[in-house]
Coordinates of C-alpha atoms and ligand atoms in Angstrom, one line a residue:
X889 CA 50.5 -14.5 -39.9
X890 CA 49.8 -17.0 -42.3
X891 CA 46.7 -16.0 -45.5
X892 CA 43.1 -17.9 -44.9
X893 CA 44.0 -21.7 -45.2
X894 CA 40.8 -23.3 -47.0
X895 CA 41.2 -27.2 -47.1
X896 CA 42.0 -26.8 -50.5
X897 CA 41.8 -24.0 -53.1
X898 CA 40.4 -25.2 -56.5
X899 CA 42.9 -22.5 -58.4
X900 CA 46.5 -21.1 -56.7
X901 CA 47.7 -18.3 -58.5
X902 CA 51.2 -17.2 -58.4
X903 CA 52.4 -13.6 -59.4
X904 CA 50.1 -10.4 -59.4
X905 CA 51.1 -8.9 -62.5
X906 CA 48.8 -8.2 -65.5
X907 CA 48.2 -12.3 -65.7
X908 CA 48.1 -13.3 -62.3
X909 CA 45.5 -10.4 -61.8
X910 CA 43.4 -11.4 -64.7
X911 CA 44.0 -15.3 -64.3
X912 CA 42.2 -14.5 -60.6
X913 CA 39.5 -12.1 -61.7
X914 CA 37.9 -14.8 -64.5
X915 CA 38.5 -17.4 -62.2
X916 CA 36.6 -15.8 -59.3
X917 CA 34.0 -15.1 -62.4
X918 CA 33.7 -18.5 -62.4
X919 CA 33.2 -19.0 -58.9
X920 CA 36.2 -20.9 -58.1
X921 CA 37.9 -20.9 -54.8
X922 CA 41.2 -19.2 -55.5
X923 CA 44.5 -17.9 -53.8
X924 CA 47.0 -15.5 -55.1
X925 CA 50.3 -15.4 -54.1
X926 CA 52.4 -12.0 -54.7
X927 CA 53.1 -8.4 -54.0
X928 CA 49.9 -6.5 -52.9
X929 CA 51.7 -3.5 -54.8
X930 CA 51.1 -6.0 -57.4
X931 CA 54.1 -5.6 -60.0
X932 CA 56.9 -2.9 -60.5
X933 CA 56.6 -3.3 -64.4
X934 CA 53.5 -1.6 -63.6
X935 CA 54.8 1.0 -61.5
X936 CA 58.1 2.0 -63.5
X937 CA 56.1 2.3 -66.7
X938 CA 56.2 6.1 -67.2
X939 CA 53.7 6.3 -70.6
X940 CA 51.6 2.8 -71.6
X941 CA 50.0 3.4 -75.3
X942 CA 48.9 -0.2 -75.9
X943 CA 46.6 -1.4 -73.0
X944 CA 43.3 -0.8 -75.0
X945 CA 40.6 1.4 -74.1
X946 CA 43.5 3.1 -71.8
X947 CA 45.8 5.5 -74.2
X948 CA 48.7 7.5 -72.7
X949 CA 48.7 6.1 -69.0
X950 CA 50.9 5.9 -66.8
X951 CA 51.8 2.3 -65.1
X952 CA 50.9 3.7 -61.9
X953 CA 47.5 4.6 -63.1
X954 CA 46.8 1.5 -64.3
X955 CA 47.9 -0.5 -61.8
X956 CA 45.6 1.9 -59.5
X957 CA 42.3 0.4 -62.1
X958 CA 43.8 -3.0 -61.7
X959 CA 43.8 -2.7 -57.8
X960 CA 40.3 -1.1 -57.9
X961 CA 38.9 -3.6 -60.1
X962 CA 40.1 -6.9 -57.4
X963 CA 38.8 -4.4 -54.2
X964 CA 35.2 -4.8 -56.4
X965 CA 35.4 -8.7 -57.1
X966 CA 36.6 -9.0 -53.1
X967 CA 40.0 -10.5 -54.0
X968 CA 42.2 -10.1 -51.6
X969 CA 46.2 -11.0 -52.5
X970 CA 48.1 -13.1 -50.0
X971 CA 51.4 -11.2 -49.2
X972 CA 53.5 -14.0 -49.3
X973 CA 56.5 -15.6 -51.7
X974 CA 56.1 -19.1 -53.1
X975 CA 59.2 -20.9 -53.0
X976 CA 58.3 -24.2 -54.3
X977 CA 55.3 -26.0 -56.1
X978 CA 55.0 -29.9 -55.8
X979 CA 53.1 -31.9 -58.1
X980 CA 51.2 -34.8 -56.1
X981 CA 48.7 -36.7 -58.5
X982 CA 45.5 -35.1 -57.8
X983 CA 46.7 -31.7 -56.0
X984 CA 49.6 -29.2 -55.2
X985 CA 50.9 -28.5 -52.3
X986 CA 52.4 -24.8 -52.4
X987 CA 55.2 -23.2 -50.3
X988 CA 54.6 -19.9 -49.4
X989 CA 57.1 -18.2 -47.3
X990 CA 57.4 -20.7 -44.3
X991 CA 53.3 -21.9 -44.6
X992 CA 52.1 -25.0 -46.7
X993 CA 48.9 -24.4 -49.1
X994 CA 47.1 -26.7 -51.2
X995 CA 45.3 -26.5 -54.6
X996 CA 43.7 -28.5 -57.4
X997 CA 45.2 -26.1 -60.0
X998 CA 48.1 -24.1 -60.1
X999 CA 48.5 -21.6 -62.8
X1000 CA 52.2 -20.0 -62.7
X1001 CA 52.4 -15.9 -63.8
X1002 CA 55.5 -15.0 -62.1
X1003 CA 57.0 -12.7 -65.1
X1004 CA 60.4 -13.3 -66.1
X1005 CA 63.9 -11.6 -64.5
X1006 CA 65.9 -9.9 -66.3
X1007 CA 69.1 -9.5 -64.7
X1008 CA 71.9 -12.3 -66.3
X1009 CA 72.6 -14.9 -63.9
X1010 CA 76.2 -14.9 -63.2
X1011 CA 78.9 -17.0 -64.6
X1012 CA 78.9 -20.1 -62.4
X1013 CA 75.5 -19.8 -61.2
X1014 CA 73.7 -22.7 -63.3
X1015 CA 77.0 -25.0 -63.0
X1016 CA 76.3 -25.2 -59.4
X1017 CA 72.6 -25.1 -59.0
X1018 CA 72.0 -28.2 -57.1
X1019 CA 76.0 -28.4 -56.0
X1020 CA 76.2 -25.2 -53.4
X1021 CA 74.0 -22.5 -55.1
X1022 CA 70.4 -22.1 -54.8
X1023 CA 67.3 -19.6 -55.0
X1024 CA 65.3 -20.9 -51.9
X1025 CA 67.4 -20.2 -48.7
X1026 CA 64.7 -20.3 -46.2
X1027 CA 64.1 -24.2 -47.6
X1028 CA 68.2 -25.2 -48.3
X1029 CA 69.3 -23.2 -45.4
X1030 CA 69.4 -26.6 -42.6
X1031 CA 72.1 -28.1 -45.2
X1032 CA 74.1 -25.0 -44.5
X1033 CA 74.3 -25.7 -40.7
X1034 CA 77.6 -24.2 -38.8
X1035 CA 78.4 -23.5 -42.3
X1036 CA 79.4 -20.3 -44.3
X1037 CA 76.6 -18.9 -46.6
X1038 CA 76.4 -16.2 -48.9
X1039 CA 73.4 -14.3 -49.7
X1040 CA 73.1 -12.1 -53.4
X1041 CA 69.8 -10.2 -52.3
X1042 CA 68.0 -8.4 -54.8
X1043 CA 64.8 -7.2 -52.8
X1044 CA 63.6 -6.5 -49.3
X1045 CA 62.8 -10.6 -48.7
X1046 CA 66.5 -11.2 -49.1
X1047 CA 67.1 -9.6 -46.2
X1048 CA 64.0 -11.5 -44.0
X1049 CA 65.7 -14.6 -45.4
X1050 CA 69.3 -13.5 -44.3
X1051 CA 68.1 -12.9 -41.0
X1052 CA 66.8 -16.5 -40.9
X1053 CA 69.5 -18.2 -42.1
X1054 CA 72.2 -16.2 -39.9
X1055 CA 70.6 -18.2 -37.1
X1056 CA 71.6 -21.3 -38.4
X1057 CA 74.9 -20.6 -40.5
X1058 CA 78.3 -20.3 -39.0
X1059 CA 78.9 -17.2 -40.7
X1060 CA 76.8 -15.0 -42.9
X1061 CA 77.9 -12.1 -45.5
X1062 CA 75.0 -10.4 -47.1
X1063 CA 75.4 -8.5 -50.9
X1064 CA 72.8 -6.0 -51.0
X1065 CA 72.7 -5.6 -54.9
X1066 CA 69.8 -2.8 -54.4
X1067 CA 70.8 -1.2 -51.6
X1068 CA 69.7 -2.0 -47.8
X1069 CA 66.1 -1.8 -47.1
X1070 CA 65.2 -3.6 -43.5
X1071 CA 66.9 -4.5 -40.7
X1072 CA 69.8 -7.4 -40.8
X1073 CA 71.2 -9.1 -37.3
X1074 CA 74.0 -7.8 -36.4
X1075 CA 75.9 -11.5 -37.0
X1076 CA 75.5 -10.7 -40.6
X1077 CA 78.6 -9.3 -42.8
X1078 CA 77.4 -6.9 -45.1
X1079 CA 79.8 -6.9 -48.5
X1080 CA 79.2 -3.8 -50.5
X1081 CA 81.0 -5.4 -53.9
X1082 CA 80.1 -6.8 -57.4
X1083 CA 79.7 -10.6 -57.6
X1084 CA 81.5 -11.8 -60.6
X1085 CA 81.5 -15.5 -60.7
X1086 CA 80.8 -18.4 -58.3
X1087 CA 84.2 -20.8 -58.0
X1088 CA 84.1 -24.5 -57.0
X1089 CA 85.5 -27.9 -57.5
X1090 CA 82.3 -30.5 -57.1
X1091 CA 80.9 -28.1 -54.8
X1092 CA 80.9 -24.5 -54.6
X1093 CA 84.2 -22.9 -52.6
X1094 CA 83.5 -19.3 -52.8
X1095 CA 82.3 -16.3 -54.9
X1096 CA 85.0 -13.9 -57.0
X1097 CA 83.8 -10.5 -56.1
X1098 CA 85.3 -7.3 -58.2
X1099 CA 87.4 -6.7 -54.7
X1100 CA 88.6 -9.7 -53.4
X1101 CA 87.1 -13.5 -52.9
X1102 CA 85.0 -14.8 -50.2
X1103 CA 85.0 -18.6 -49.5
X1104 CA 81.5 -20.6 -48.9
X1105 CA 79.8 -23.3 -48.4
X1106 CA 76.7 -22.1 -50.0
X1107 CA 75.3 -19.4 -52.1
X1108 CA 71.9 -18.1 -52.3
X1109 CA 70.8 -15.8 -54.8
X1110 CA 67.7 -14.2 -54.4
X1111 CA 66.0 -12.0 -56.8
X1112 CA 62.1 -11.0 -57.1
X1113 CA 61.3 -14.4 -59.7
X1114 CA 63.3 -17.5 -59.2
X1115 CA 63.5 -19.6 -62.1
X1116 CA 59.9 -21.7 -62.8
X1117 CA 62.1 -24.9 -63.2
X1118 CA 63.0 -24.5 -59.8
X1119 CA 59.6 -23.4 -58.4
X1120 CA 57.8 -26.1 -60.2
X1121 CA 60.3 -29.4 -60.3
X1122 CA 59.6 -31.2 -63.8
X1123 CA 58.2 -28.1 -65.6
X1124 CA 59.1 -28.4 -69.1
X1125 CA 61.4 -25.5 -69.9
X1126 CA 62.4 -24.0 -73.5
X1127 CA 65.0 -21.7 -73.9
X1128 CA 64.2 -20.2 -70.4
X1129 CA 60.4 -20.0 -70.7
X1130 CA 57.6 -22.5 -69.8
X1131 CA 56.5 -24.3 -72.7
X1132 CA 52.3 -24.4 -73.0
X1133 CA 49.5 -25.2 -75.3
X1134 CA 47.1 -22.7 -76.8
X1135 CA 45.1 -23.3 -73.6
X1136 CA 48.5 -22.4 -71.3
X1137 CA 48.4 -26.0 -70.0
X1138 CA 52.1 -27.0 -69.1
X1139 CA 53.1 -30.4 -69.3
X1140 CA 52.4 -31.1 -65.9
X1141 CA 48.8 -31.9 -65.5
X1142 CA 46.1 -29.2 -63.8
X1143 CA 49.5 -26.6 -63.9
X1144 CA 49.0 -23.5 -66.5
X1145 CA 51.1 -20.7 -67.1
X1146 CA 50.9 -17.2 -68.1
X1147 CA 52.1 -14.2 -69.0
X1148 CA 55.6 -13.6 -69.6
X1149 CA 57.0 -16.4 -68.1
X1150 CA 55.7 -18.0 -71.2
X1151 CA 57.7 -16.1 -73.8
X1152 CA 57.6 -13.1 -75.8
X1153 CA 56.4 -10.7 -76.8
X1154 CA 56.7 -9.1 -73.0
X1155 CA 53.6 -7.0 -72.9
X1156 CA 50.7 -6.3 -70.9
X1157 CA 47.7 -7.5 -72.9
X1158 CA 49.4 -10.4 -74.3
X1159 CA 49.7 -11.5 -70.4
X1160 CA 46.4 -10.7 -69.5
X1161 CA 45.1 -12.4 -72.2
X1162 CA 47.0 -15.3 -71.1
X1163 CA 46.0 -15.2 -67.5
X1164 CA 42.7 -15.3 -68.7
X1165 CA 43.0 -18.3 -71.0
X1166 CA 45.0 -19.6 -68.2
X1167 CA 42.3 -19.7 -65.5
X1168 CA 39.3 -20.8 -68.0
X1169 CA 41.7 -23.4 -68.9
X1170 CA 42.0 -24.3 -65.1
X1171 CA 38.0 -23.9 -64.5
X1172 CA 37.6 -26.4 -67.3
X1173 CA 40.1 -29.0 -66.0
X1174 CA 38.3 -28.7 -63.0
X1175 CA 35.1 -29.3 -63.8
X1176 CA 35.7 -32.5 -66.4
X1177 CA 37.1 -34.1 -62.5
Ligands
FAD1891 P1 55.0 -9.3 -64.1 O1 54.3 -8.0 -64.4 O2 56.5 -9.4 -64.1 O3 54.4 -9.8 -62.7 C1 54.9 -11.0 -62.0 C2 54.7 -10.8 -60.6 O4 54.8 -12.1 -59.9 C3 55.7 -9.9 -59.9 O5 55.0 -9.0 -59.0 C4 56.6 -10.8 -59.1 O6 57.2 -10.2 -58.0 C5 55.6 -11.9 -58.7 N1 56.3 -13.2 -58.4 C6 57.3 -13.8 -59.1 N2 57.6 -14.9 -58.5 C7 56.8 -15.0 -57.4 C8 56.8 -16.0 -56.4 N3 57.6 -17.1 -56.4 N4 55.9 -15.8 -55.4 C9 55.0 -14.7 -55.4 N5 55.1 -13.8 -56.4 C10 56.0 -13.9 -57.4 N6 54.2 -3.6 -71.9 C11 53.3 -3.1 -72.7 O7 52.5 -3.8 -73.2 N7 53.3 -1.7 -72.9 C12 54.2 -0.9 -72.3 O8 54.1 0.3 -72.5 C13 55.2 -1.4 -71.4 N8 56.0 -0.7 -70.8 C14 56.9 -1.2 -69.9 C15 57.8 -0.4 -69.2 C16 58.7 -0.9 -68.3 C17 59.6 0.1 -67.5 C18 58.7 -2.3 -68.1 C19 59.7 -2.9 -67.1 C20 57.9 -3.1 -68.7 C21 56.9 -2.6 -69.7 N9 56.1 -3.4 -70.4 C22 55.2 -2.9 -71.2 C23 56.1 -4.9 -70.2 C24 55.1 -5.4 -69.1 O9 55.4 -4.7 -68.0 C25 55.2 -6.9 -68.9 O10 55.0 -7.6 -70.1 C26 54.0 -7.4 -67.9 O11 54.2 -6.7 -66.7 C27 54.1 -8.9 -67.7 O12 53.1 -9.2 -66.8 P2 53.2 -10.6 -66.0 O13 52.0 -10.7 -65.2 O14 53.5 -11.7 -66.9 O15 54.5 -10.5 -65.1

């Protein structure tokens, strides 16, 4: 079931971390129309952080008891998070239109606080973005037709996506790098192995696995953030963060960022205080249109 479809949302907000959550709470402040797209457990830097000292006016708490005061503070404002994983963002002149799982959103504004990933892509991987590898399977996976594709799944959705693209592929082998959480078809070849490095000519030919080498046609590699330059196509990128102004605009006109995904330092205020900026940045594009 698809989240409430307004004609068109005046902000979209991607990522319910610490800036996501605060980009949508001074936003709805502001009475703006918003979305926000994430995890309605909100984030699992919240969750895995044992001691916080730093989030003022909240000394020596745990990340699950602040995420608990984040979660009660939206339940108050009446924001409500739409469970559901953008895959791509596109630009069109005076809006965005927003992929979110297999549904199609649109917004005015889009302010991007999807946190950054930490685990190293591997060797290979950005040589043949574009050429056999990619991060969206559920959008590439009709070029993989009768083909053989091979999924790197890092969270639950890799597996919903697996499933989806079984029924297209020839032949489908699935890596769960965190263990298997759902259910996978029973077409699907699980590999339990360590990807080393993705092997190709022009195109991808398979992936070199610590215990032997599977061939492909494509590989997907799906972990909880994909990179924003492949979210957002012409986001201006430096040194694997989104580059911003003071006022978190990006280059791309009505598009902010926040949070992490902007650059160190990686902390929890510094992203809020972002989101914030973010959305009043957003409110004020808004209203000069
Ligand atoms: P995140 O918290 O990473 O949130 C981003 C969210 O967006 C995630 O839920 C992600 O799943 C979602 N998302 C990404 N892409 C998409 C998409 N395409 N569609 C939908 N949703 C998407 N900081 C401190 O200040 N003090 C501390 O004590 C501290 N301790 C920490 C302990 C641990 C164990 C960890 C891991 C981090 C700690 N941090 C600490 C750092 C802090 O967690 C981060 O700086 C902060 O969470 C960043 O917030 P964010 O909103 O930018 O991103």
């Amino acid at each position: 079931m698809r989240c409430p479809l307004e004609k068109r949302y005046d902000i979209a907000i991607i990522g319910t971390g610490p800036a996501g959550i605060s980009a949508a709470i001074n936003a709805r402040i502001r009475n703006k129309s918003i979305i926000i797209f994430g995890s309605k457990s909100l984030t699992d830097k919240l969750t895995k952080a044992p001691r916080i000292d730093n989030y003022l006016g909240f000394y020596n708490v745990s990340g699950s008891k602040l995420k608990e005061n984040f979660q009660k503070h939206i339940d108050s404002m009446g924001i409500q998070i739409c469970e559901e994983k953008v895959k791509a963002v596109y630009a069109l002149g005076d809006y965005f239109s927003i992929l979110a799982n297999d549904n199609m959103y649109e917004a005015s504004t889009v302010i991007l606080s999807t946190g950054i990933e930490f685990t190293k892509s591997l060797k290979g991987e950005l040589e043949y973005l574009g050429r056999g590898v990619g991060y969206c399977a559920t959008c590439d996976a009709p070029l993989y037709k009768g083909k053989k594709v091979i999924i790197v799944g890092y969270n639950e959705e890799a597996e919903e996506e697996a499933n989806f693209v079984s029924e297209i592929a020839q032949q489908l082998y699935y890596l769960p790098m965190k263990g298997l959480r759902g259910k996978l078809r029973g077409n699907i070849e699980v590999i339990e192995d360590i990807p080393l490095e993705i092997m190709g000519g022009d195109k991808v030919k398979s992936l070199k696995l610590k215990n032997r080498e599977v061939e492909a046609d494509g590989i997907f590699i799906l972990k909880d953030s994909m990179p924003p330059s492949q979210l957002v196509p012409g986001l201006e990128i430096v040194e694997g963060h989104i580059l911003v102004s003071k006022a978190m605009a990006t280059n791309i006109e009505g598009c902010f960022a926040a949070g992490d995904c902007t650059g160190r330092p990686y902390q929890y205020m510094k992203a809020a205080g972002e989101g914030q900026v973010a959305a009043l940045s957003a409110v004020s594009y808004l209203d000069k249109k």
